[in-house]
Short mmCIF file of N, CA and C in Angstrom, two decimals:
data_model
loop_
_atom_site.label_atom_id
_atom_site.label_comp_id
_atom_site.label_asym_id
_atom_site.label_seq_id
_atom_site.Cartn_x
_atom_site.Cartn_y
_atom_site.Cartn_z
N MET A 280 -9.49 5.80 -19.93
CA MET A 280 -8.67 5.48 -19.24
C MET A 280 -9.30 5.63 -17.29
N LYS A 281 -8.61 4.39 -16.53
CA LYS A 281 -9.02 4.50 -15.67
C LYS A 281 -8.12 5.17 -14.84
N ASP A 282 -8.22 5.30 -13.35
CA ASP A 282 -7.62 5.66 -12.81
C ASP A 282 -7.19 4.85 -11.50
N ILE A 283 -5.92 4.43 -11.21
CA ILE A 283 -6.00 4.14 -10.00
C ILE A 283 -5.34 4.27 -8.25
N VAL A 284 -5.51 4.48 -7.94
CA VAL A 284 -5.04 5.74 -6.48
C VAL A 284 -4.68 5.09 -5.78
N ILE A 285 -3.33 5.59 -5.77
CA ILE A 285 -2.48 4.39 -4.74
C ILE A 285 -1.91 5.58 -3.58
N ARG A 286 -2.71 5.56 -2.40
CA ARG A 286 -2.38 5.98 -1.38
C ARG A 286 -1.26 5.35 -0.36
N HIS A 287 -0.28 6.70 0.12
CA HIS A 287 0.31 6.19 1.42
C HIS A 287 0.24 7.40 2.60
N TYR A 288 0.09 6.61 3.13
CA TYR A 288 -0.16 7.59 4.68
C TYR A 288 0.58 7.70 5.14
N LEU A 289 0.67 8.97 5.85
CA LEU A 289 2.16 9.48 6.50
C LEU A 289 1.99 10.57 7.55
N PHE A 290 2.60 11.03 8.87
CA PHE A 290 2.49 12.36 9.16
C PHE A 290 3.98 13.00 8.42
N GLU A 291 3.29 14.27 8.43
CA GLU A 291 4.89 15.17 8.67
C GLU A 291 5.30 15.55 9.72
N GLU A 292 4.78 15.39 11.21
CA GLU A 292 5.37 15.30 11.94
C GLU A 292 6.82 14.48 12.15
N ILE A 293 6.10 13.29 12.39
CA ILE A 293 7.04 11.86 12.49
C ILE A 293 7.40 11.24 11.07
N GLN A 294 8.51 11.67 10.97
CA GLN A 294 9.93 10.18 9.81
C GLN A 294 10.46 9.84 10.10
N CYS A 295 10.72 8.73 9.52
CA CYS A 295 11.17 7.67 9.90
C CYS A 295 11.45 6.52 8.69
N GLU A 296 12.84 6.06 8.94
CA GLU A 296 13.55 5.19 8.01
C GLU A 296 12.73 4.35 7.10
N PRO A 297 11.37 3.54 7.38
CA PRO A 297 10.83 2.41 6.80
C PRO A 297 9.74 3.18 6.09
N THR A 298 8.68 4.72 6.66
CA THR A 298 8.64 5.56 5.73
C THR A 298 8.64 5.78 4.94
N THR A 299 9.98 6.41 5.12
CA THR A 299 9.94 7.00 3.91
C THR A 299 11.25 6.09 2.69
N GLN A 300 11.83 4.90 3.01
CA GLN A 300 11.96 3.89 2.06
C GLN A 300 10.34 3.61 1.24
N THR A 301 9.44 3.03 1.80
CA THR A 301 7.96 3.06 1.18
C THR A 301 7.88 3.73 0.04
N GLY A 302 7.98 4.67 0.72
CA GLY A 302 7.93 6.37 -0.45
C GLY A 302 8.20 6.49 -1.60
N GLN A 303 9.72 5.88 -1.57
CA GLN A 303 10.83 6.03 -2.68
C GLN A 303 10.28 4.88 -3.16
N THR A 304 9.85 3.39 -2.61
CA THR A 304 9.89 2.51 -3.59
C THR A 304 8.39 2.55 -4.34
N LEU A 305 7.40 3.10 -3.80
CA LEU A 305 6.35 3.59 -4.67
C LEU A 305 6.51 4.55 -5.61
N ARG A 306 7.80 5.80 -5.07
CA ARG A 306 7.28 6.36 -6.63
C ARG A 306 8.26 5.66 -7.23
N ARG A 307 9.15 4.86 -7.45
CA ARG A 307 9.98 3.94 -8.36
C ARG A 307 9.11 3.49 -9.21
N LEU A 308 8.21 2.62 -8.12
CA LEU A 308 7.66 1.20 -9.37
C LEU A 308 6.75 1.67 -9.49
N CYS A 309 5.61 3.14 -9.27
CA CYS A 309 4.76 3.96 -9.86
C CYS A 309 5.48 4.45 -11.13
N ALA A 310 6.27 4.90 -11.14
CA ALA A 310 7.14 5.47 -12.95
C ALA A 310 8.07 4.04 -13.74
N GLN A 311 7.54 3.24 -13.13
CA GLN A 311 7.90 1.90 -13.89
C GLN A 311 7.17 0.95 -14.45
N MET A 312 6.01 1.18 -13.99
CA MET A 312 4.86 0.40 -14.01
C MET A 312 3.46 0.72 -14.79
N ALA A 313 3.73 2.48 -14.37
CA ALA A 313 3.07 3.44 -15.52
C ALA A 313 3.02 3.29 -16.98
N PRO A 314 3.79 3.16 -17.28
CA PRO A 314 4.08 3.14 -19.48
C PRO A 314 3.75 1.85 -19.29
N LYS A 315 3.77 0.56 -18.79
CA LYS A 315 2.62 -1.00 -18.96
C LYS A 315 1.26 -0.51 -19.26
N LEU A 316 1.01 0.15 -17.44
CA LEU A 316 -0.21 -0.03 -17.44
C LEU A 316 -1.63 0.81 -18.28
N ALA A 317 -1.15 2.17 -18.46
CA ALA A 317 -1.30 2.61 -19.55
C ALA A 317 -1.45 2.09 -21.06
N LYS A 318 -0.69 0.85 -21.46
CA LYS A 318 -1.12 0.21 -22.91
C LYS A 318 -2.48 -0.87 -22.28
N LEU A 319 -2.89 -0.54 -21.42
CA LEU A 319 -4.35 -1.54 -20.71
C LEU A 319 -5.43 -0.31 -20.14
N ASP A 320 -4.86 0.85 -20.22
CA ASP A 320 -6.34 1.82 -19.94
C ASP A 320 -6.24 1.96 -19.15
N ILE A 321 -5.02 1.72 -17.93
CA ILE A 321 -4.86 2.46 -17.29
C ILE A 321 -4.11 3.43 -16.52
N ARG A 322 -4.29 4.20 -15.45
CA ARG A 322 -3.08 5.34 -14.78
C ARG A 322 -3.04 5.11 -13.60
N LEU A 323 -1.91 5.08 -12.74
CA LEU A 323 -2.00 5.03 -11.94
C LEU A 323 -1.92 6.44 -11.36
N VAL A 324 -1.98 7.08 -10.44
CA VAL A 324 -1.97 8.10 -9.34
C VAL A 324 -1.63 7.86 -8.17
N LEU A 325 -0.04 8.08 -7.95
CA LEU A 325 0.70 8.20 -6.63
C LEU A 325 0.20 9.46 -6.01
N GLN A 326 -0.51 9.15 -4.37
CA GLN A 326 -0.86 10.51 -3.68
C GLN A 326 0.14 9.55 -2.31
N GLU A 327 0.12 11.24 -1.82
CA GLU A 327 0.63 11.11 -0.24
C GLU A 327 -0.57 11.82 0.81
N ALA A 328 -0.79 10.64 1.74
CA ALA A 328 -1.65 11.28 2.32
C ALA A 328 -1.48 11.59 3.65
N LEU A 329 -1.05 13.27 3.59
CA LEU A 329 -0.94 13.21 5.33
C LEU A 329 -1.82 13.45 6.38
N ILE A 330 -1.16 12.75 7.59
CA ILE A 330 -2.43 13.05 8.78
C ILE A 330 -1.65 13.82 9.43
N GLU A 331 -3.04 14.72 10.15
CA GLU A 331 -2.42 15.74 10.97
C GLU A 331 -2.99 15.29 12.04
N ASN A 332 -1.97 16.23 13.46
CA ASN A 332 -1.66 15.78 14.94
C ASN A 332 -1.42 14.09 15.81
N PRO A 333 -0.43 13.39 15.34
CA PRO A 333 -0.25 11.89 15.57
C PRO A 333 -0.44 11.99 16.74
N ASN A 334 -1.18 10.73 16.83
CA ASN A 334 -1.46 10.34 18.70
C ASN A 334 -1.77 8.66 18.55
N PRO A 335 -1.46 8.53 19.87
CA PRO A 335 -1.86 6.96 19.64
C PRO A 335 -3.15 5.98 18.95
N GLU A 336 -3.87 6.96 18.84
CA GLU A 336 -5.30 6.53 18.40
C GLU A 336 -5.11 6.23 17.34
N ASN A 337 -4.29 7.31 16.08
CA ASN A 337 -3.95 7.26 14.92
C ASN A 337 -2.76 6.94 14.26
N ILE A 338 -1.89 6.36 15.01
CA ILE A 338 -0.38 6.30 14.65
C ILE A 338 -0.30 4.66 13.55
N GLY A 339 -1.54 3.84 14.06
CA GLY A 339 -1.56 3.11 13.07
C GLY A 339 -1.98 2.92 11.76
N MET A 340 -1.94 4.25 12.01
CA MET A 340 -2.31 3.96 10.32
C MET A 340 -0.69 4.88 9.00
N LYS A 341 0.01 5.37 9.58
CA LYS A 341 1.76 5.60 9.53
C LYS A 341 1.76 4.52 8.51
N ASN A 342 2.11 4.75 7.48
CA ASN A 342 2.61 3.65 6.64
C ASN A 342 2.14 2.85 5.93
N ARG A 343 0.68 3.13 5.65
CA ARG A 343 -0.16 2.23 5.34
C ARG A 343 -0.21 2.63 3.60
N VAL A 344 -0.34 1.78 3.02
CA VAL A 344 -0.57 1.88 1.52
C VAL A 344 -2.52 0.76 0.90
N THR A 345 -2.64 2.50 0.72
CA THR A 345 -3.94 1.64 -0.12
C THR A 345 -4.31 1.59 -1.72
N PHE A 346 -4.94 0.84 -2.67
CA PHE A 346 -5.22 1.32 -4.04
C PHE A 346 -7.00 1.05 -4.37
N SER A 347 -6.95 2.44 -4.81
CA SER A 347 -8.67 2.21 -4.78
C SER A 347 -8.73 2.49 -6.65
N CYS A 348 -9.92 2.15 -6.82
CA CYS A 348 -10.33 2.62 -8.59
C CYS A 348 -11.79 3.74 -8.57
N PRO A 349 -11.71 5.26 -8.12
CA PRO A 349 -13.50 5.36 -7.66
C PRO A 349 -13.87 5.74 -8.80
N GLU A 350 -13.56 5.83 -10.62
CA GLU A 350 -14.64 4.73 -12.26
C GLU A 350 -15.11 3.74 -11.56
N ASP A 351 -14.44 2.73 -10.92
CA ASP A 351 -15.76 1.95 -10.35
C ASP A 351 -15.66 1.68 -9.53
N ASP A 352 -15.71 2.86 -8.39
CA ASP A 352 -16.85 2.44 -7.34
C ASP A 352 -15.77 1.09 -6.18
N MET A 353 -14.95 1.26 -6.67
CA MET A 353 -13.75 0.31 -5.91
C MET A 353 -13.17 1.22 -4.62
N PRO A 354 -13.42 1.07 -3.37
CA PRO A 354 -13.19 1.71 -2.41
C PRO A 354 -11.51 1.18 -2.27
N GLU A 355 -11.28 1.98 -0.96
CA GLU A 355 -10.24 1.53 -0.60
C GLU A 355 -9.06 0.57 -0.12
N ARG A 356 -8.92 -0.48 -0.74
CA ARG A 356 -8.47 -1.70 0.27
C ARG A 356 -6.54 -1.35 0.30
N ASP A 357 -6.39 -1.95 1.44
CA ASP A 357 -5.47 -1.89 2.16
C ASP A 357 -4.31 -3.15 1.41
N LEU A 358 -2.90 -2.63 0.97
CA LEU A 358 -2.27 -3.69 0.55
C LEU A 358 -2.50 -5.00 1.15
N ASP A 359 -2.06 -5.14 2.36
CA ASP A 359 -2.27 -5.93 3.29
C ASP A 359 -3.20 -7.05 2.91
N GLU A 360 -4.56 -6.12 3.12
CA GLU A 360 -5.94 -7.19 2.75
C GLU A 360 -5.64 -7.43 1.04
N ILE A 361 -5.24 -7.29 0.22
CA ILE A 361 -4.84 -7.36 -1.10
C ILE A 361 -4.71 -8.56 -1.14
N LEU A 362 -3.32 -8.61 -0.32
CA LEU A 362 -2.10 -10.03 -0.61
C LEU A 362 -2.82 -10.86 0.90
N GLY A 363 -3.64 -10.98 1.81
CA GLY A 363 -3.71 -11.94 2.32
C GLY A 363 -2.96 -11.81 3.61
N LEU A 364 -2.44 -10.74 3.93
CA LEU A 364 -1.26 -11.01 4.81
C LEU A 364 -1.81 -10.06 5.92
N GLN A 365 -0.92 -10.80 7.26
CA GLN A 365 -1.25 -10.26 8.47
C GLN A 365 -0.64 -8.47 8.64
N VAL A 366 -1.03 -8.16 9.31
CA VAL A 366 -0.33 -6.74 9.91
C VAL A 366 -0.11 -6.48 11.23
N THR A 367 0.90 -6.45 11.90
CA THR A 367 1.04 -6.06 13.69
C THR A 367 2.08 -4.97 13.67
N HIS A 368 1.83 -4.31 14.62
CA HIS A 368 2.31 -2.70 14.89
C HIS A 368 4.08 -3.23 16.07
N GLU A 369 5.19 -2.75 15.50
CA GLU A 369 6.28 -2.82 16.04
C GLU A 369 6.73 -2.01 16.62
N PRO A 370 7.58 -1.67 17.56
CA PRO A 370 8.31 -0.55 17.54
C PRO A 370 8.93 0.00 16.59
N CYS A 371 9.19 0.91 16.02
CA CYS A 371 9.87 1.82 15.08
C CYS A 371 11.71 2.11 16.07
N ARG A 372 12.09 1.56 14.35
CA ARG A 372 13.94 1.70 15.23
C ARG A 372 14.00 3.05 14.74
N THR A 373 13.10 3.69 14.07
CA THR A 373 14.45 5.06 13.81
C THR A 373 13.16 6.22 13.66
N CYS A 374 12.06 6.32 14.29
CA CYS A 374 11.19 7.00 14.64
C CYS A 374 11.85 8.71 15.80
N SER A 375 11.36 9.24 15.35
CA SER A 375 12.08 10.64 16.67
C SER A 375 11.09 10.86 17.59
N ASP A 376 11.63 11.35 18.74
CA ASP A 376 10.48 11.67 19.94
C ASP A 376 9.71 12.53 19.96
N LYS A 377 9.46 13.20 18.91
CA LYS A 377 9.04 14.35 18.50
C LYS A 377 7.51 13.83 18.74
N ALA A 378 7.25 12.65 18.85
CA ALA A 378 5.50 12.29 18.85
C ALA A 378 4.68 12.40 20.30
N GLY A 379 6.06 12.66 21.48
CA GLY A 379 6.35 11.89 22.80
C GLY A 379 5.07 11.07 23.15
N PHE A 380 5.18 10.14 22.47
CA PHE A 380 4.70 8.98 23.23
C PHE A 380 5.58 7.47 22.22
N PRO A 381 5.01 6.55 23.25
CA PRO A 381 5.27 5.48 21.86
C PRO A 381 4.98 5.33 20.72
N VAL A 382 6.22 5.31 19.54
CA VAL A 382 5.64 5.24 18.19
C VAL A 382 6.13 3.97 17.94
N THR A 383 5.16 3.39 16.73
CA THR A 383 5.50 1.71 16.59
C THR A 383 4.74 2.03 14.97
N CYS A 384 5.49 0.97 13.92
CA CYS A 384 5.15 1.20 12.35
C CYS A 384 4.76 -0.30 11.99
N ARG A 385 3.67 -0.46 11.30
CA ARG A 385 2.72 -1.13 10.49
C ARG A 385 4.17 -1.75 9.97
N THR A 386 3.26 -3.55 10.42
CA THR A 386 4.84 -4.56 9.82
C THR A 386 4.45 -5.18 9.14
N VAL A 387 4.17 -5.53 7.89
CA VAL A 387 3.50 -6.60 7.00
C VAL A 387 4.10 -8.06 7.04
N LEU A 388 3.68 -9.09 7.84
CA LEU A 388 3.97 -10.57 7.66
C LEU A 388 4.52 -11.07 6.88
N VAL A 389 4.97 -11.69 5.83
CA VAL A 389 5.75 -12.68 5.25
C VAL A 389 6.24 -14.25 5.62
N GLU A 390 5.29 -14.84 6.00
CA GLU A 390 6.15 -16.28 5.97
C GLU A 390 6.93 -15.89 7.56
N GLU A 391 6.08 -15.09 7.93
CA GLU A 391 6.68 -15.11 9.94
C GLU A 391 7.96 -14.29 10.09
N GLN A 392 7.83 -13.52 8.42
CA GLN A 392 9.34 -12.49 8.54
C GLN A 392 8.11 -11.01 8.56
N GLY A 393 8.53 -10.36 9.48
CA GLY A 393 8.67 -8.74 8.85
C GLY A 393 9.21 -8.05 8.69
N TYR A 394 8.32 -6.95 8.16
CA TYR A 394 8.69 -5.30 6.80
C TYR A 394 7.82 -4.56 7.46
N GLN A 395 8.56 -3.90 7.98
CA GLN A 395 8.14 -2.21 8.52
C GLN A 395 8.02 -1.26 6.65
N ALA A 396 9.67 -1.08 5.91
CA ALA A 396 9.52 -0.77 4.94
C ALA A 396 8.99 -1.68 3.52
N LEU A 397 7.98 -1.44 3.13
CA LEU A 397 7.32 -2.38 2.25
C LEU A 397 8.17 -3.15 0.80
N PRO A 398 8.52 -4.13 0.77
CA PRO A 398 9.66 -4.65 -0.21
C PRO A 398 8.87 -4.17 -1.37
N SER A 399 9.65 -4.30 -2.83
CA SER A 399 8.68 -3.53 -4.27
C SER A 399 7.74 -4.74 -4.77
N GLY A 400 8.24 -6.30 -4.15
CA GLY A 400 7.62 -7.37 -4.81
C GLY A 400 6.41 -7.37 -4.16
N LEU A 401 5.90 -7.04 -2.80
CA LEU A 401 4.73 -7.08 -2.33
C LEU A 401 4.13 -5.65 -3.07
N ILE A 402 4.63 -4.97 -3.05
CA ILE A 402 4.01 -3.45 -3.56
C ILE A 402 3.58 -3.98 -5.26
N ALA A 403 4.26 -4.48 -6.29
CA ALA A 403 4.15 -5.05 -7.23
C ALA A 403 3.29 -5.87 -7.45
N ASP A 404 2.57 -6.66 -5.96
CA ASP A 404 2.18 -7.71 -6.44
C ASP A 404 0.48 -7.34 -6.32
N ALA A 405 1.09 -6.30 -4.90
CA ALA A 405 -0.66 -6.07 -4.98
C ALA A 405 -0.96 -5.33 -5.92
N MET A 406 -0.21 -4.06 -6.63
CA MET A 406 -0.49 -3.52 -7.30
C MET A 406 -0.99 -3.79 -8.54
N LEU A 407 -1.09 -5.15 -9.49
CA LEU A 407 -1.18 -5.52 -10.47
C LEU A 407 -2.13 -6.77 -10.05
N ARG A 408 -2.87 -7.24 -9.12
CA ARG A 408 -3.72 -8.09 -8.39
C ARG A 408 -4.87 -6.67 -8.45
N PHE A 409 -4.53 -6.12 -7.55
CA PHE A 409 -6.06 -4.86 -7.83
C PHE A 409 -6.21 -3.71 -9.60
N SER A 410 -4.81 -4.11 -9.99
CA SER A 410 -5.63 -3.06 -11.57
C SER A 410 -6.01 -4.32 -12.27
N PHE A 411 -5.81 -5.58 -12.01
CA PHE A 411 -6.60 -6.90 -13.13
C PHE A 411 -8.39 -7.10 -12.41
N SER A 412 -7.81 -6.75 -11.44
CA SER A 412 -9.25 -6.60 -10.94
C SER A 412 -10.41 -5.74 -10.94
N VAL A 413 -9.52 -4.16 -11.28
CA VAL A 413 -10.13 -3.40 -12.31
C VAL A 413 -10.39 -3.97 -13.47
N LEU A 414 -9.40 -3.79 -14.78
CA LEU A 414 -9.93 -5.13 -15.53
C LEU A 414 -11.15 -5.85 -15.32
N SER A 415 -10.94 -6.45 -14.74
CA SER A 415 -12.10 -7.87 -15.17
C SER A 415 -13.13 -7.17 -13.99
N GLY A 416 -13.90 -5.80 -13.85
CA GLY A 416 -14.60 -5.09 -13.87
C GLY A 416 -15.43 -5.54 -12.02
N GLY A 417 -14.32 -5.33 -11.31
CA GLY A 417 -14.42 -5.56 -10.01
C GLY A 417 -14.32 -7.21 -9.09
N GLN A 418 -13.98 -7.74 -9.99
CA GLN A 418 -13.95 -9.48 -9.53
C GLN A 418 -12.59 -9.40 -8.55
N GLU A 419 -12.45 -9.58 -7.37
CA GLU A 419 -11.04 -9.61 -6.53
C GLU A 419 -10.66 -11.76 -7.32
N CYS A 420 -9.08 -10.86 -6.85
CA CYS A 420 -8.95 -12.32 -7.06
C CYS A 420 -7.35 -12.39 -5.53
N ASP A 421 -7.57 -12.66 -4.98
CA ASP A 421 -6.69 -12.87 -3.88
C ASP A 421 -5.84 -13.90 -3.83
N SER A 422 -5.38 -14.25 -1.97
CA SER A 422 -4.91 -15.22 -1.71
C SER A 422 -5.47 -16.67 -1.47
N HIS A 423 -6.79 -16.30 -0.95
CA HIS A 423 -7.76 -17.50 -0.87
C HIS A 423 -8.57 -18.16 -1.47
N SER A 424 -9.22 -17.02 -2.74
CA SER A 424 -9.87 -17.61 -3.89
C SER A 424 -9.57 -16.44 -4.93
N CYS A 425 -9.85 -16.81 -5.95
CA CYS A 425 -10.34 -16.60 -7.22
C CYS A 425 -12.05 -16.17 -7.49
N GLY A 426 -12.19 -14.91 -8.44
CA GLY A 426 -12.93 -14.69 -8.72
C GLY A 426 -13.42 -15.30 -10.22
N GLY A 427 -12.17 -16.00 -11.42
CA GLY A 427 -11.62 -16.41 -12.54
C GLY A 427 -11.85 -14.85 -13.28
N CYS A 428 -11.05 -14.13 -12.75
CA CYS A 428 -10.95 -13.04 -13.74
C CYS A 428 -9.29 -13.67 -14.10
N CYS A 429 -8.95 -14.23 -13.95
CA CYS A 429 -7.19 -14.27 -14.61
C CYS A 429 -7.48 -15.70 -15.25
N GLU A 430 -7.06 -15.36 -16.54
CA GLU A 430 -6.53 -16.96 -17.05
C GLU A 430 -5.59 -17.75 -16.62
N ASN A 431 -5.47 -18.89 -16.52
CA ASN A 431 -4.83 -19.71 -15.87
C ASN A 431 -4.47 -19.76 -14.62
N CYS A 432 -5.16 -18.90 -13.73
CA CYS A 432 -4.80 -18.73 -12.60
C CYS A 432 -5.03 -19.90 -11.05
N HIS A 433 -4.16 -19.29 -10.29
CA HIS A 433 -4.60 -20.68 -9.80
C HIS A 433 -5.38 -20.72 -8.37
N GLY A 434 -6.32 -19.59 -8.31
CA GLY A 434 -6.65 -19.56 -7.53
C GLY A 434 -7.19 -20.30 -6.58
#
């Protein structure tokens, strides 16, 4: 069985609504998808990656979601990279003032709509695309091109 490691980056010292919502969505979606992907010989491993000492240089890591498959030497890939989406950093509406500097949240742009808390549809899309890449031996299927990994692919 191959492991797909899904990593959610967060700060213990700075907790905000979008990061909490993304974490809840990841846990729920992993619980729903794990039995289905297990039939394909894939195990989902959800990790919370705690980053210490928030500062202006590393604050952009907050609420980052990545996918990797160590067994196939597939390094971490950001959800936005897998889906071909842009990321900006917008002021966070709910972060505490504990940081001592202006805090922004990763904001994924989909058709000019920004999402700080990642919707389940985006996470599921990236999870399935990455799973199919693992099943195809590492060929990538993204929004710009297709390596022919999927039957009836529209890439």
